[in-house]
Short mmCIF file of C-alpha atoms in Angstrom, two decimals:
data_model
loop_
_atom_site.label_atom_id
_atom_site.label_comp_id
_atom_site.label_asym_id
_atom_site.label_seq_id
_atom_site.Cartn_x
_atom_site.Cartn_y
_atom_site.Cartn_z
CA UNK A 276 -19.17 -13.82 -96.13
CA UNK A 277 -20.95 -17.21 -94.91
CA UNK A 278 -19.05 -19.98 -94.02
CA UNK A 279 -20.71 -22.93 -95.35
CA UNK A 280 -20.43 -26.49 -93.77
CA UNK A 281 -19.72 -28.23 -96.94
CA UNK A 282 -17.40 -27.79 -99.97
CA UNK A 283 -16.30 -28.86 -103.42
CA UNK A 284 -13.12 -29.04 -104.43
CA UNK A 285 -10.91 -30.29 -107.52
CA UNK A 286 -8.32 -31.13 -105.11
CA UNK A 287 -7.40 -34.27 -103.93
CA UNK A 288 -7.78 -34.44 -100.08
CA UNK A 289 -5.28 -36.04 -98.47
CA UNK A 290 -4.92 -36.16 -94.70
CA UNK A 291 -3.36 -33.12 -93.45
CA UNK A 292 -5.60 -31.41 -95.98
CA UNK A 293 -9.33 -33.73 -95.03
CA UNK A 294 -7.61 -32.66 -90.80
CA UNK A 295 -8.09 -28.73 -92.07
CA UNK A 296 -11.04 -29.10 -93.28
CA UNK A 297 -12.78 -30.70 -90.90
CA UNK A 298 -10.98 -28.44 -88.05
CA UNK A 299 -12.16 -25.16 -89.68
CA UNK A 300 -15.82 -26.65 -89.67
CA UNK A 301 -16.74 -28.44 -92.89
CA UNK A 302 -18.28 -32.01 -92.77
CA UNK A 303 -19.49 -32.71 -96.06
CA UNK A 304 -17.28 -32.40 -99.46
CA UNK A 305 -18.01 -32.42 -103.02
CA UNK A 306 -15.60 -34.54 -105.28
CA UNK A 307 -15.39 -35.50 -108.86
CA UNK A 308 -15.55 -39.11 -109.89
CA UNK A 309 -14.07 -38.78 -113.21
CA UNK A 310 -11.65 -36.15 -114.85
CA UNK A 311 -12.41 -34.25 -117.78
CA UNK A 312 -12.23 -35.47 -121.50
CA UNK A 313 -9.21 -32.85 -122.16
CA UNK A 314 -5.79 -34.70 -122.20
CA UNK A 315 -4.57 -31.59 -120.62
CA UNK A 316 -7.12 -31.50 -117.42
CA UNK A 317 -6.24 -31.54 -114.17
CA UNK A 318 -6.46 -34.79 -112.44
CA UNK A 319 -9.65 -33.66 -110.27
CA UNK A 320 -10.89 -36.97 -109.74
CA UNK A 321 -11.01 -39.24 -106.25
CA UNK A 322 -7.63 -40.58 -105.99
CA UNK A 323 -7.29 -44.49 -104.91
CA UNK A 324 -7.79 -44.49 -100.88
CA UNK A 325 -9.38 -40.67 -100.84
CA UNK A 326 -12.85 -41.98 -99.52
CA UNK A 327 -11.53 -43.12 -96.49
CA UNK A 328 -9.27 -40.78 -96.04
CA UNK A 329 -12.38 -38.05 -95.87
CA UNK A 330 -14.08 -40.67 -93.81
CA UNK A 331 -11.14 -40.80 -90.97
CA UNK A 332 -10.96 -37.19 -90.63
CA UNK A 333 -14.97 -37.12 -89.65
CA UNK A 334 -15.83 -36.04 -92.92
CA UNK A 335 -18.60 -37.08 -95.74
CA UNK A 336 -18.29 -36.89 -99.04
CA UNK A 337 -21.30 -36.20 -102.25
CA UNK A 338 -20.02 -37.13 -105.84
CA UNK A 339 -20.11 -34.54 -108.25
CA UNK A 340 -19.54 -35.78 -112.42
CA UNK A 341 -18.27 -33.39 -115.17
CA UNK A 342 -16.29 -34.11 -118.15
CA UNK A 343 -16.84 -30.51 -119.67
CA UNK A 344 -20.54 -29.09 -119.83
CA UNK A 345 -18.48 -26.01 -120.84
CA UNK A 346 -20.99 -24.87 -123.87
CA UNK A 347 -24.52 -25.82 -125.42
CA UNK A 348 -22.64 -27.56 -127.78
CA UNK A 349 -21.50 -30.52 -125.50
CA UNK A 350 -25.39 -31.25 -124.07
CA UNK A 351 -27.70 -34.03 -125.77
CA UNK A 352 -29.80 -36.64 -125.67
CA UNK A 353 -26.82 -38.92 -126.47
CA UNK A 354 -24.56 -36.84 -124.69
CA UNK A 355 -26.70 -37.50 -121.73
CA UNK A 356 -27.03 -41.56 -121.92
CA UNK A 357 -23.29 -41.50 -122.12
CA UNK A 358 -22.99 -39.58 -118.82
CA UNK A 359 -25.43 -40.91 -116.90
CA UNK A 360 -23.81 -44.78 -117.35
CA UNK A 361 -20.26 -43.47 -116.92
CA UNK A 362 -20.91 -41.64 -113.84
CA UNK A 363 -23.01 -44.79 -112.17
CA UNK A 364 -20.64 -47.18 -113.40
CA UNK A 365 -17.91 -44.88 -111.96
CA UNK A 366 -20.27 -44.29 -108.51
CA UNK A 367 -20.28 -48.04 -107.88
CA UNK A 368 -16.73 -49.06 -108.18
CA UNK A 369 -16.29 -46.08 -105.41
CA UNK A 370 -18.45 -47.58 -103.36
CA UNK A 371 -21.34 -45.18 -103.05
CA UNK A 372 -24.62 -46.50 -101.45
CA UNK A 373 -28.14 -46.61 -103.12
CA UNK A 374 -29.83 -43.22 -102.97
CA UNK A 375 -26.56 -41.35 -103.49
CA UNK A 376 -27.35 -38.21 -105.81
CA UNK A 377 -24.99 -37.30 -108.45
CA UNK A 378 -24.31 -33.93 -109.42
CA UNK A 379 -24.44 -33.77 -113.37
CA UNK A 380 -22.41 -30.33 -114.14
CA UNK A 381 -23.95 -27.41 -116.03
CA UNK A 382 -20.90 -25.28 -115.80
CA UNK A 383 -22.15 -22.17 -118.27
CA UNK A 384 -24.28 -19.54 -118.68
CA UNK A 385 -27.06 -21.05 -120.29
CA UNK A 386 -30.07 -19.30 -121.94
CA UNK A 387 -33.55 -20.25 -121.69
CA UNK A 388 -33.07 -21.06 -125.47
CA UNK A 389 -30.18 -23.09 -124.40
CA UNK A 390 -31.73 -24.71 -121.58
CA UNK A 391 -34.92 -26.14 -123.68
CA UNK A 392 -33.13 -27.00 -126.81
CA UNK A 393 -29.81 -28.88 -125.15
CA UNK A 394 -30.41 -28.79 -121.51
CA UNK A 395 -33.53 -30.65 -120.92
CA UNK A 396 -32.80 -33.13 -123.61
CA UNK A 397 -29.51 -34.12 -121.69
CA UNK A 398 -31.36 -34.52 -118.32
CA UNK A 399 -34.03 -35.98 -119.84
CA UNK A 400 -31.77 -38.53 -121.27
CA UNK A 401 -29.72 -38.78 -117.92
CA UNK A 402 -33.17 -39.59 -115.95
CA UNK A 403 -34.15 -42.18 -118.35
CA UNK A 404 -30.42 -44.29 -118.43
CA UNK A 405 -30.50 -44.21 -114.57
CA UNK A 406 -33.76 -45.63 -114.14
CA UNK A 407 -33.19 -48.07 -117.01
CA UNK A 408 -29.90 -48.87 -114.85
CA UNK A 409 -31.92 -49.50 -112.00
CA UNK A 410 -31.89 -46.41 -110.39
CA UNK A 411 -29.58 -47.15 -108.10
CA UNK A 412 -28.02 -43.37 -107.76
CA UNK A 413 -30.42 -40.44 -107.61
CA UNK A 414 -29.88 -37.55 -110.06
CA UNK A 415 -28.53 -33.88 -109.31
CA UNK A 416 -28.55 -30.70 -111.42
CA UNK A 417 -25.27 -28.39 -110.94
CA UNK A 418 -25.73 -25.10 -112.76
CA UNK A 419 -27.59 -21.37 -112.26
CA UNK A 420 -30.98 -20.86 -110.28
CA UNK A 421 -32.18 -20.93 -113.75
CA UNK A 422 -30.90 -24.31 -115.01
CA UNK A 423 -31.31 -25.72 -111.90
CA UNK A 424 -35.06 -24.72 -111.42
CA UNK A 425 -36.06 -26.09 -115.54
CA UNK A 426 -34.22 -28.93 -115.45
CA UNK A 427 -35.91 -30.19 -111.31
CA UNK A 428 -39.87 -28.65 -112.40
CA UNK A 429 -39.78 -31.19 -115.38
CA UNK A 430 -38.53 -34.08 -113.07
CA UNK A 431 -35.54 -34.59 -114.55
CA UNK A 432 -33.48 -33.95 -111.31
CA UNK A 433 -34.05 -35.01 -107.61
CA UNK A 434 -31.82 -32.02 -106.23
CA UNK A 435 -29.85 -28.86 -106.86
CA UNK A 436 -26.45 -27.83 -106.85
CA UNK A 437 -26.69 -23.99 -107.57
CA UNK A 438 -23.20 -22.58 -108.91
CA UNK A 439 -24.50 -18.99 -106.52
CA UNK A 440 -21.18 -17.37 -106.71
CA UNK A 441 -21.22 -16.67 -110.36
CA UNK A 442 -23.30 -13.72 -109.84
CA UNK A 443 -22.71 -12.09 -113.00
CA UNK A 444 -24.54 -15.01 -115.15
CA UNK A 445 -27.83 -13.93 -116.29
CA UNK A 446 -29.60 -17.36 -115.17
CA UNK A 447 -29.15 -15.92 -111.12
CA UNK A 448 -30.15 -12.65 -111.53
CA UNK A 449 -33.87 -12.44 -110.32
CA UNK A 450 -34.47 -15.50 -109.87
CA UNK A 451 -34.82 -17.94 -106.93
CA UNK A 452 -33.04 -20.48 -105.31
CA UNK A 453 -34.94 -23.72 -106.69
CA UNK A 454 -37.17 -25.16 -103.87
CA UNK A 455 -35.35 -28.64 -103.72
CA UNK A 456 -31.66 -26.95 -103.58
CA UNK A 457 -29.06 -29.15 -101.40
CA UNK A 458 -25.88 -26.88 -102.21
CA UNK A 459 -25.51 -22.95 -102.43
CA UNK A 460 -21.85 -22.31 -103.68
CA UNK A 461 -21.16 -19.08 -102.49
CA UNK A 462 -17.50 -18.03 -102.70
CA UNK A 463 -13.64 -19.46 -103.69
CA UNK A 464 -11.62 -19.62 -100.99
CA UNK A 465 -8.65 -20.30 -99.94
CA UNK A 466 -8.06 -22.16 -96.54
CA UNK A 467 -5.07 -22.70 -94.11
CA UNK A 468 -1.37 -21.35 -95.18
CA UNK A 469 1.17 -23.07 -98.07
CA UNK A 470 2.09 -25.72 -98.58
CA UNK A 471 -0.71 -26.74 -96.22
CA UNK A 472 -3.98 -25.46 -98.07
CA UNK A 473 -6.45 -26.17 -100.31
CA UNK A 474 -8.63 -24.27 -102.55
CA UNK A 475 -12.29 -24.96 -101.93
CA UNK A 476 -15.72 -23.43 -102.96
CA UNK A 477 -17.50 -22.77 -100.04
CA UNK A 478 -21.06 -23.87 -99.92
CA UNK A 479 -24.36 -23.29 -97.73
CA UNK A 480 -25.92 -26.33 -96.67
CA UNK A 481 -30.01 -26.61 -96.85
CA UNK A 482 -29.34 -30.49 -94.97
CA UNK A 483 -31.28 -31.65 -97.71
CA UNK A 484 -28.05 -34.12 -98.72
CA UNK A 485 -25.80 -34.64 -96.02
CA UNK A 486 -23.49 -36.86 -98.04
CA UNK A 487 -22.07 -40.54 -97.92
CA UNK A 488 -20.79 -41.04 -94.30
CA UNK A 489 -19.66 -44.65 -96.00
CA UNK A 490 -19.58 -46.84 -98.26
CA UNK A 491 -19.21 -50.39 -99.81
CA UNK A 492 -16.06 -52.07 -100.19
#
């Protein structure tokens, strides 16, 4: 029943919609900065003139990347090296400042099994491409307690995005929130009244990402 100060959302935010948010008390939101491989996906992604649309309404913004991440079957090594240069290169031409963290997507169930043999290897691979890149962006985990906790002990992520409201998946159930968490997602909701609403997931806050309050044009 917490009302979180941030959000995530695969909705673009236009103004009336960035005005809601920030009146019923979020200041930092989650968006995508790519869509998903599927030719059928929804079109999730920042939309040309977004950023500052968030920013004018008071609002910061984190960047969040997922193309699937739907089974073990779509996390490797490769898999990882691929993501990790399309979501910088896509960071950058948005405009987001050094020491941004992206949120690479774990969105399943995984299994400890799952988690050493596909998981780690991805991360692994996404921690080595973005220092070879520079390191310009920092990296984030989004997945379970579980996920979230393997993939940050080994190094291999800076902070956590914990997908909390799935509380039937195995990898939250008796285990702890990972010390470096940044985002709690906690419930779906639905805010204001159609046609003027959005669909969000609501998310705690620890404060220890507070967002892009800019950035470069």
């Amino acid at each position: 029943d917490r009302v979180g100060i941030a959000a995530d959302t695969a909705t673009p935010v236009t103004s009336p919609l960035a005005g809601l948010l920030y009146a019923t008390g979020k200041q930092v939101i989650g968006r995508y900065l790519t869509n998903a491989t599927s030719p059928t996906a929804l079109n999730k992604k920042l939309q040309p003139g977004e950023i500052d649309t968030i920013f004018n309404a008071g609002l910061r913004i984190f960047p969040i990347f997922q193309t699937s991440g739907l089974t073990a079957s779509y996390f490797s090594a490769d898999r990882g090296r691929r993501d990790a240069l399309e979501a910088i290169a896509a960071a950058s031409t948005y405009g987001f400042h050094a020491g941004a963290v992206i949120y690479f997507a774990v969105d399943f169930d995984a299994t400890d099994v799952e988690i050493s043999n596909s998981i780690i290897p991805h991360f692994r691979a996404i921690r080595e491409a973005a220092f070879a890149s520079g390191g310009r962006y920092r990296v984030g985990v989004y997945g379970t307690r579980n996920v979230c906790k393997h993939v940050s002990d080994l190094g291999y992520a800076d902070l956590s995005f914990v997908a909390g409201m799935s509380t039937g998946y195995s990898g939250n159930l008796g285990f702890r929130l990972p010390t470096n968490w940044a985002f709690d997602q906690i419930s779906s909701v639905r805010i204001g009244v159609p046609p003027m609403s959005i669909e969000i997931d609501n998310n705690i806050s620890s404060g220890r990402d507070y967002g892009q309050a800019t950035v470069a044009n």
